[in-house]
Coordinates of C-alpha atoms in Angstrom, one line a residue:
M1 CA 50.4 143.0 222.8
P2 CA 54.3 143.2 222.9
D3 CA 56.0 141.3 220.1
D4 CA 58.0 139.3 222.6
T5 CA 55.0 137.9 224.5
P6 CA 54.9 134.2 224.0
N7 CA 51.8 132.6 222.5
L8 CA 50.1 129.2 222.4
L9 CA 47.9 128.0 219.6
L10 CA 44.7 125.9 220.2
I11 CA 43.4 123.9 217.3
D12 CA 40.0 122.1 217.2
D13 CA 37.3 121.6 214.6
N14 CA 34.6 122.1 217.1
A15 CA 34.3 125.8 217.7
E16 CA 32.2 125.5 220.8
N17 CA 34.7 123.1 222.5
L18 CA 37.6 125.3 221.4
E19 CA 36.1 128.5 222.9
A20 CA 35.3 126.7 226.2
L21 CA 38.9 125.6 226.5
H22 CA 40.0 129.1 225.5
Q23 CA 38.0 130.6 228.3
R24 CA 39.3 128.2 230.9
L25 CA 42.8 129.1 229.9
I26 CA 42.1 132.8 230.1
A27 CA 41.0 132.3 233.7
L28 CA 44.3 130.5 234.5
M29 CA 46.8 132.5 232.4
P30 CA 46.8 136.3 232.3
A31 CA 47.2 138.1 229.0
E32 CA 50.6 139.5 230.0
E33 CA 51.8 136.0 230.4
V34 CA 50.7 134.5 227.1
E35 CA 48.7 135.3 224.0
I36 CA 46.2 132.5 223.4
R37 CA 45.5 131.9 219.7
T38 CA 42.7 129.7 218.4
W39 CA 42.1 128.0 215.0
V40 CA 39.1 126.2 213.7
P41 CA 40.5 124.8 210.4
K42 CA 38.3 125.3 207.3
E43 CA 38.4 124.3 203.7
D44 CA 38.6 127.9 202.6
D45 CA 41.8 128.5 204.7
G46 CA 43.8 127.2 201.8
P47 CA 46.4 124.5 202.1
P48 CA 46.4 123.3 205.7
A49 CA 50.2 123.5 206.1
E50 CA 50.3 127.1 204.9
A51 CA 47.3 128.0 207.2
F52 CA 49.2 126.5 210.1
E53 CA 52.4 128.4 209.2
A54 CA 50.5 131.6 209.2
R55 CA 49.4 131.0 212.8
V56 CA 52.7 130.2 214.4
D57 CA 55.9 132.3 214.8
E58 CA 59.1 132.5 216.8
Q59 CA 57.2 133.2 219.9
T60 CA 54.9 130.2 219.7
A61 CA 55.7 128.2 222.8
L62 CA 53.1 125.5 222.6
V63 CA 50.5 124.1 220.2
V64 CA 47.5 122.0 221.3
T65 CA 45.5 120.1 218.7
D66 CA 42.5 117.8 218.4
Y67 CA 43.5 114.4 216.9
D68 CA 40.7 114.3 214.3
L69 CA 40.1 117.6 212.4
T70 CA 38.4 116.0 209.5
T71 CA 35.0 117.4 210.2
S72 CA 36.4 120.8 209.1
V73 CA 39.1 119.8 206.6
K74 CA 39.0 116.5 204.8
G75 CA 42.1 114.4 205.6
L76 CA 43.5 116.8 208.2
F77 CA 44.6 115.0 211.4
G78 CA 46.4 116.2 214.5
L79 CA 49.2 113.9 213.5
S80 CA 50.0 116.4 210.7
I81 CA 50.1 119.2 213.2
V82 CA 52.3 117.2 215.5
A83 CA 54.8 116.5 212.6
W84 CA 54.8 120.2 211.5
C85 CA 55.5 121.3 215.1
Q86 CA 58.3 118.7 215.6
K87 CA 60.0 119.9 212.5
K88 CA 59.9 123.5 214.0
S89 CA 60.9 122.4 217.5
I90 CA 57.6 123.6 218.9
P91 CA 56.2 121.6 221.8
V92 CA 52.9 120.1 220.8
G93 CA 50.1 118.3 222.7
D94 CA 47.2 116.3 221.2
F95 CA 43.9 114.9 222.5
S96 CA 40.9 113.1 221.2
R97 CA 37.3 113.6 222.5
G98 CA 35.5 111.6 219.8
N99 CA 37.4 108.4 219.5
V100 CA 39.9 108.1 222.4
A101 CA 41.0 104.6 221.3
N102 CA 42.6 106.1 218.2
L103 CA 45.1 107.9 220.2
P104 CA 47.5 106.0 222.5
K105 CA 47.6 107.0 226.1
E106 CA 51.3 107.1 226.1
P107 CA 52.9 109.8 223.9
N108 CA 56.2 109.6 222.1
L109 CA 59.1 111.3 223.8
F110 CA 58.6 114.4 221.8
E111 CA 54.8 114.6 222.0
L112 CA 52.5 115.6 224.8
R113 CA 49.2 113.9 225.6
V114 CA 46.5 116.3 226.8
P115 CA 43.8 115.0 229.1
T116 CA 40.3 115.2 227.7
N117 CA 38.7 116.2 231.0
D118 CA 37.8 119.9 230.6
Q119 CA 39.4 121.1 233.9
Q120 CA 42.3 118.8 233.7
S121 CA 43.1 119.8 230.2
A122 CA 43.3 123.5 231.0
A123 CA 45.5 122.9 234.0
F124 CA 47.8 120.5 232.0
I125 CA 48.2 123.1 229.2
A126 CA 49.0 125.9 231.7
T127 CA 51.5 123.7 233.6
T128 CA 53.2 122.5 230.4
F129 CA 53.4 126.0 228.9
R130 CA 55.0 127.3 232.1
G131 CA 57.3 124.4 232.3
F132 CA 58.8 125.1 228.9
R133 CA 58.9 128.8 229.6
T134 CA 60.7 128.3 232.8
L135 CA 63.4 126.3 231.1
R136 CA 63.7 128.8 228.3
I137 CA 64.0 131.8 230.6
G138 CA 66.6 129.8 232.6
I139 CA 68.7 129.3 229.4
E140 CA 68.3 132.9 228.3
C141 CA 69.5 134.1 231.7
S142 CA 72.6 131.9 231.6
P143 CA 74.5 132.8 228.4
A144 CA 77.3 130.5 229.3
L145 CA 75.0 127.5 228.6
L146 CA 75.1 128.5 225.0
T147 CA 78.8 129.2 224.6
E148 CA 80.4 126.5 226.7
R149 CA 80.6 122.9 225.4
R150 CA 78.2 121.3 227.9
S151 CA 76.2 118.2 227.5
L152 CA 72.4 118.3 227.5
A153 CA 72.4 116.6 230.9
A154 CA 74.9 119.2 232.2
V155 CA 72.6 122.0 231.0
L156 CA 69.5 120.5 232.6
S157 CA 71.2 119.7 235.9
S158 CA 72.5 123.3 236.1
L159 CA 69.0 124.7 235.3
L160 CA 67.5 122.6 238.1
G161 CA 70.2 123.6 240.5
R162 CA 71.5 120.0 240.9
P163 CA 74.8 119.8 239.0
R164 CA 75.8 116.6 240.7
L165 CA 73.0 114.8 239.0
E166 CA 74.4 115.3 235.5
S167 CA 75.3 111.6 235.0
Q168 CA 71.9 110.4 236.2
F169 CA 70.1 112.8 233.8
A170 CA 72.4 111.8 231.0
A171 CA 71.2 108.2 231.2
Y172 CA 67.7 109.4 230.2
M173 CA 69.1 111.0 227.0
S174 CA 71.0 108.1 225.5
R175 CA 68.5 107.5 222.6
L176 CA 67.3 111.0 221.8
G177 CA 68.1 110.7 218.1
A178 CA 66.0 107.6 217.6
A179 CA 63.0 109.3 219.2
N180 CA 62.7 112.2 216.8
S181 CA 63.8 112.1 213.2
A182 CA 63.0 115.8 212.9
L183 CA 65.5 116.5 215.7
L184 CA 68.2 114.7 213.8
Q185 CA 67.5 116.6 210.7
R186 CA 67.6 119.9 212.6
L187 CA 71.0 119.0 213.9
R188 CA 72.2 118.1 210.4
D189 CA 71.1 121.5 209.3
F190 CA 73.1 123.1 212.0
A191 CA 76.1 121.1 211.0
G192 CA 75.8 122.3 207.4
D193 CA 75.7 125.8 205.9
E194 CA 72.8 126.9 208.2
Q195 CA 74.8 128.0 211.2
P196 CA 72.5 128.4 214.2
V197 CA 72.1 131.7 216.0
D198 CA 71.5 131.9 219.7
E199 CA 67.7 131.9 219.2
D200 CA 67.9 128.6 217.3
K201 CA 70.0 127.1 220.1
I202 CA 67.7 128.4 222.8
R203 CA 64.6 127.0 221.1
L204 CA 66.2 123.6 220.5
L205 CA 67.6 123.3 224.0
T206 CA 64.2 124.2 225.5
Y207 CA 62.4 121.8 223.2
V208 CA 64.7 118.8 224.0
L209 CA 65.2 119.4 227.7
G210 CA 61.5 120.1 228.3
H211 CA 60.4 116.9 226.7
V212 CA 63.0 114.8 228.4
L213 CA 62.1 116.3 231.8
C214 CA 58.4 116.1 231.3
N215 CA 58.0 112.7 229.5
A216 CA 60.9 110.8 230.9
I217 CA 62.6 112.0 234.1
L218 CA 59.3 113.0 235.9
K219 CA 57.4 110.0 234.5
Y220 CA 59.9 107.2 235.1
P221 CA 61.4 107.5 238.7
G222 CA 65.1 107.8 239.2
P223 CA 66.6 111.0 240.7
I224 CA 63.0 112.4 241.0
L225 CA 60.1 110.5 242.5
H226 CA 56.4 111.1 241.7
Q227 CA 53.8 110.6 244.4
R228 CA 53.1 107.0 243.6
S229 CA 56.7 106.0 243.3
L230 CA 57.4 107.7 246.7
C231 CA 54.9 105.4 248.3
A232 CA 56.4 102.4 246.4
Y233 CA 59.8 103.5 247.7
M234 CA 58.3 103.0 251.2
A235 CA 56.8 99.6 250.2
T236 CA 53.3 100.8 250.6
T237 CA 50.2 101.9 248.6
I238 CA 49.3 105.3 247.2
E239 CA 46.5 105.6 249.8
E240 CA 49.3 106.3 252.4
A241 CA 50.5 109.4 250.5
E242 CA 48.7 111.8 252.8
A243 CA 50.5 110.3 255.8
I244 CA 53.9 110.0 254.1
E245 CA 54.4 113.2 252.2
P246 CA 54.6 115.6 255.2
M247 CA 57.7 113.7 256.3
F248 CA 59.4 114.7 253.0
A249 CA 58.2 118.3 252.7
D250 CA 61.9 119.4 252.5
A251 CA 62.5 117.0 249.6
R252 CA 59.9 118.4 247.3
Y253 CA 60.8 119.1 243.7
D254 CA 59.2 122.4 242.6
G255 CA 60.8 122.9 239.3
P256 CA 59.3 122.9 235.7
F257 CA 56.1 120.8 235.2
S258 CA 55.6 120.3 238.9
A259 CA 52.5 122.4 239.4
E260 CA 49.8 119.7 239.0
N261 CA 51.6 116.8 240.7
N262 CA 53.8 116.1 243.8
Y263 CA 57.4 115.2 243.1
F264 CA 60.4 114.6 245.4
W265 CA 64.2 114.6 245.0
R266 CA 65.3 111.0 245.8
G267 CA 68.6 112.2 247.3
D268 CA 66.7 114.5 249.7
V269 CA 64.3 111.7 250.6
D270 CA 67.2 109.4 251.4
R271 CA 68.8 112.1 253.6
I272 CA 65.6 112.4 255.6
L273 CA 65.3 108.7 256.0
D274 CA 69.0 108.5 257.1
S275 CA 68.2 111.1 259.8
L276 CA 65.5 108.7 261.1
S277 CA 67.6 105.6 261.2
D278 CA 69.9 106.4 264.2
D279 CA 67.9 104.5 266.8
L280 CA 66.5 101.7 264.6
D281 CA 67.8 98.1 264.8
D282 CA 68.1 97.1 261.1
A283 CA 69.9 93.8 261.7
D284 CA 67.1 91.7 260.1
V285 CA 66.2 94.1 257.3
E286 CA 66.5 92.4 253.9
S287 CA 66.3 95.4 251.5
F288 CA 66.3 99.2 251.4
A289 CA 62.5 99.2 250.9
D290 CA 62.1 97.1 254.1
L291 CA 64.2 99.6 256.0
N292 CA 62.3 102.6 254.4
R293 CA 59.0 101.1 255.4
R294 CA 60.1 100.4 258.9
L295 CA 61.5 104.0 259.4
V296 CA 58.2 105.5 258.2
E297 CA 56.1 103.3 260.4
A298 CA 58.2 104.2 263.4
E299 CA 57.8 107.9 262.6
I300 CA 54.0 107.8 262.1
G301 CA 53.4 105.3 265.0
R302 CA 51.5 102.6 263.0
N303 CA 51.9 100.0 260.3
L304 CA 51.7 101.2 256.7
A305 CA 49.0 99.7 254.5
A306 CA 49.8 96.7 252.4
H307 CA 49.7 97.3 248.7
G308 CA 48.0 94.1 247.6
C309 CA 50.8 92.0 246.1
D310 CA 50.1 88.3 246.6
R311 CA 53.8 87.4 246.4
C312 CA 54.9 89.2 249.5
G313 CA 51.6 90.1 251.2
G314 CA 52.0 93.7 250.0
V315 CA 54.8 94.6 252.4
K316 CA 57.8 94.8 250.1
G317 CA 58.5 97.2 247.3
G318 CA 61.1 99.9 246.6
F319 CA 60.4 100.0 242.9
W320 CA 57.6 101.1 240.6
C321 CA 56.3 99.3 237.5
P322 CA 55.0 102.0 235.1
F323 CA 53.0 99.3 233.2
T324 CA 51.0 97.6 235.9
V325 CA 51.1 100.9 237.9
R326 CA 52.0 99.3 241.2
P327 CA 54.9 98.8 243.6
V328 CA 57.3 95.9 242.9
C329 CA 60.3 94.6 244.7
E330 CA 63.6 93.1 243.6
R331 CA 62.6 89.5 244.1
A332 CA 63.1 87.4 240.9
D333 CA 59.5 86.3 241.0
C334 CA 58.2 89.9 241.3
S335 CA 60.1 92.0 238.8
I336 CA 63.0 92.3 236.4
P337 CA 65.5 95.2 236.1
S338 CA 65.0 98.1 233.7
S339 CA 64.9 96.8 230.1
S340 CA 64.4 98.4 226.7
W341 CA 60.9 99.3 227.9
I342 CA 62.2 101.8 230.5
P343 CA 64.7 104.7 230.2
A344 CA 68.1 103.8 231.4
G345 CA 68.1 106.5 234.0
A346 CA 65.0 105.2 235.7
Q347 CA 66.8 103.4 238.5
L348 CA 63.6 102.9 240.6
C349 CA 61.5 101.4 237.8
R350 CA 61.3 97.7 237.1
V351 CA 58.9 95.7 235.1
E352 CA 56.5 93.4 237.0
R353 CA 57.5 89.8 236.2
D354 CA 54.1 88.4 235.2
F355 CA 53.5 91.3 232.8
Y356 CA 57.0 91.0 231.3
D357 CA 56.7 87.2 230.8
E358 CA 53.4 87.6 229.0
W359 CA 54.4 90.4 226.6
A360 CA 58.1 90.1 226.0
P361 CA 57.9 87.0 223.8
L362 CA 55.2 88.6 221.7
L363 CA 57.3 91.8 221.2
G364 CA 60.5 89.9 220.6
L365 CA 62.3 91.4 223.6

């Protein structure tokens, strides 16, 4: 195997489960693309941190670990693996088969949550590995990104071929330091005697931009819409996705981390909607979502399904609540604008009013 072949490390204390996942990944990812390493921790491996260090290197592009490894090594949890990876700027995903409740469904910004379903987990790992690799290759092929004084948002917008979206991406990155203490320490190291070489810069850029894209930009709609938020943008339910998506085929986002889900550039969606609006009388339209819904209905020749909101009869929307997982509109009794719960760049996310009123006082927000 060539020394420059990237590798990913799978860690589980159940050898049978680990081998099953290994085989599913082999079927999805050829050997020339990645070296897949496995580790069932054991007491006789020696100190766990040293055993881990022996299994990762500069070509390790992703680590996936079970949350609870204590059946093999007393006191060893996936949280330790996550911390070690974050210190090294290695993307890491964790999962839990035995006690799912111990592991929050929502990961931190610099952590990846792997589905426990066998087929979904393999697909997720492959998509995530390829997403980070695509970003890294893009950075390696653009040396100017390392030498010019560009912001992280400028680098990402350039890699995605959308330089005009720099300011929108920048809003998602306003609190990166608070999200990862290991990242701050790494930057302090670079500011001291340990001057970074290009390899250090490439690894750190890939690590930061990959997580922001995967865990923030693609998850909380703003410049990019996921499938559910596209339907919410048209003030309808996800059940209408099959009817709506063909209209916006030219707006599809096919960049990093897109393989397992459907995403759309909001700007391109708007341009397509604008092209449909020439013959529509919008004099009585109250909001952009009302207009979007009407345009789509005119195009498909029928009314779109209502999404079940008892405040508006399920015919308004435009925004997506990531907590109640449903469309919301800008009415004061329906939702509130983005708060500390939502990344600043997620312009099409709002918090459903009832949910916010219930939980904000308890959380002191």
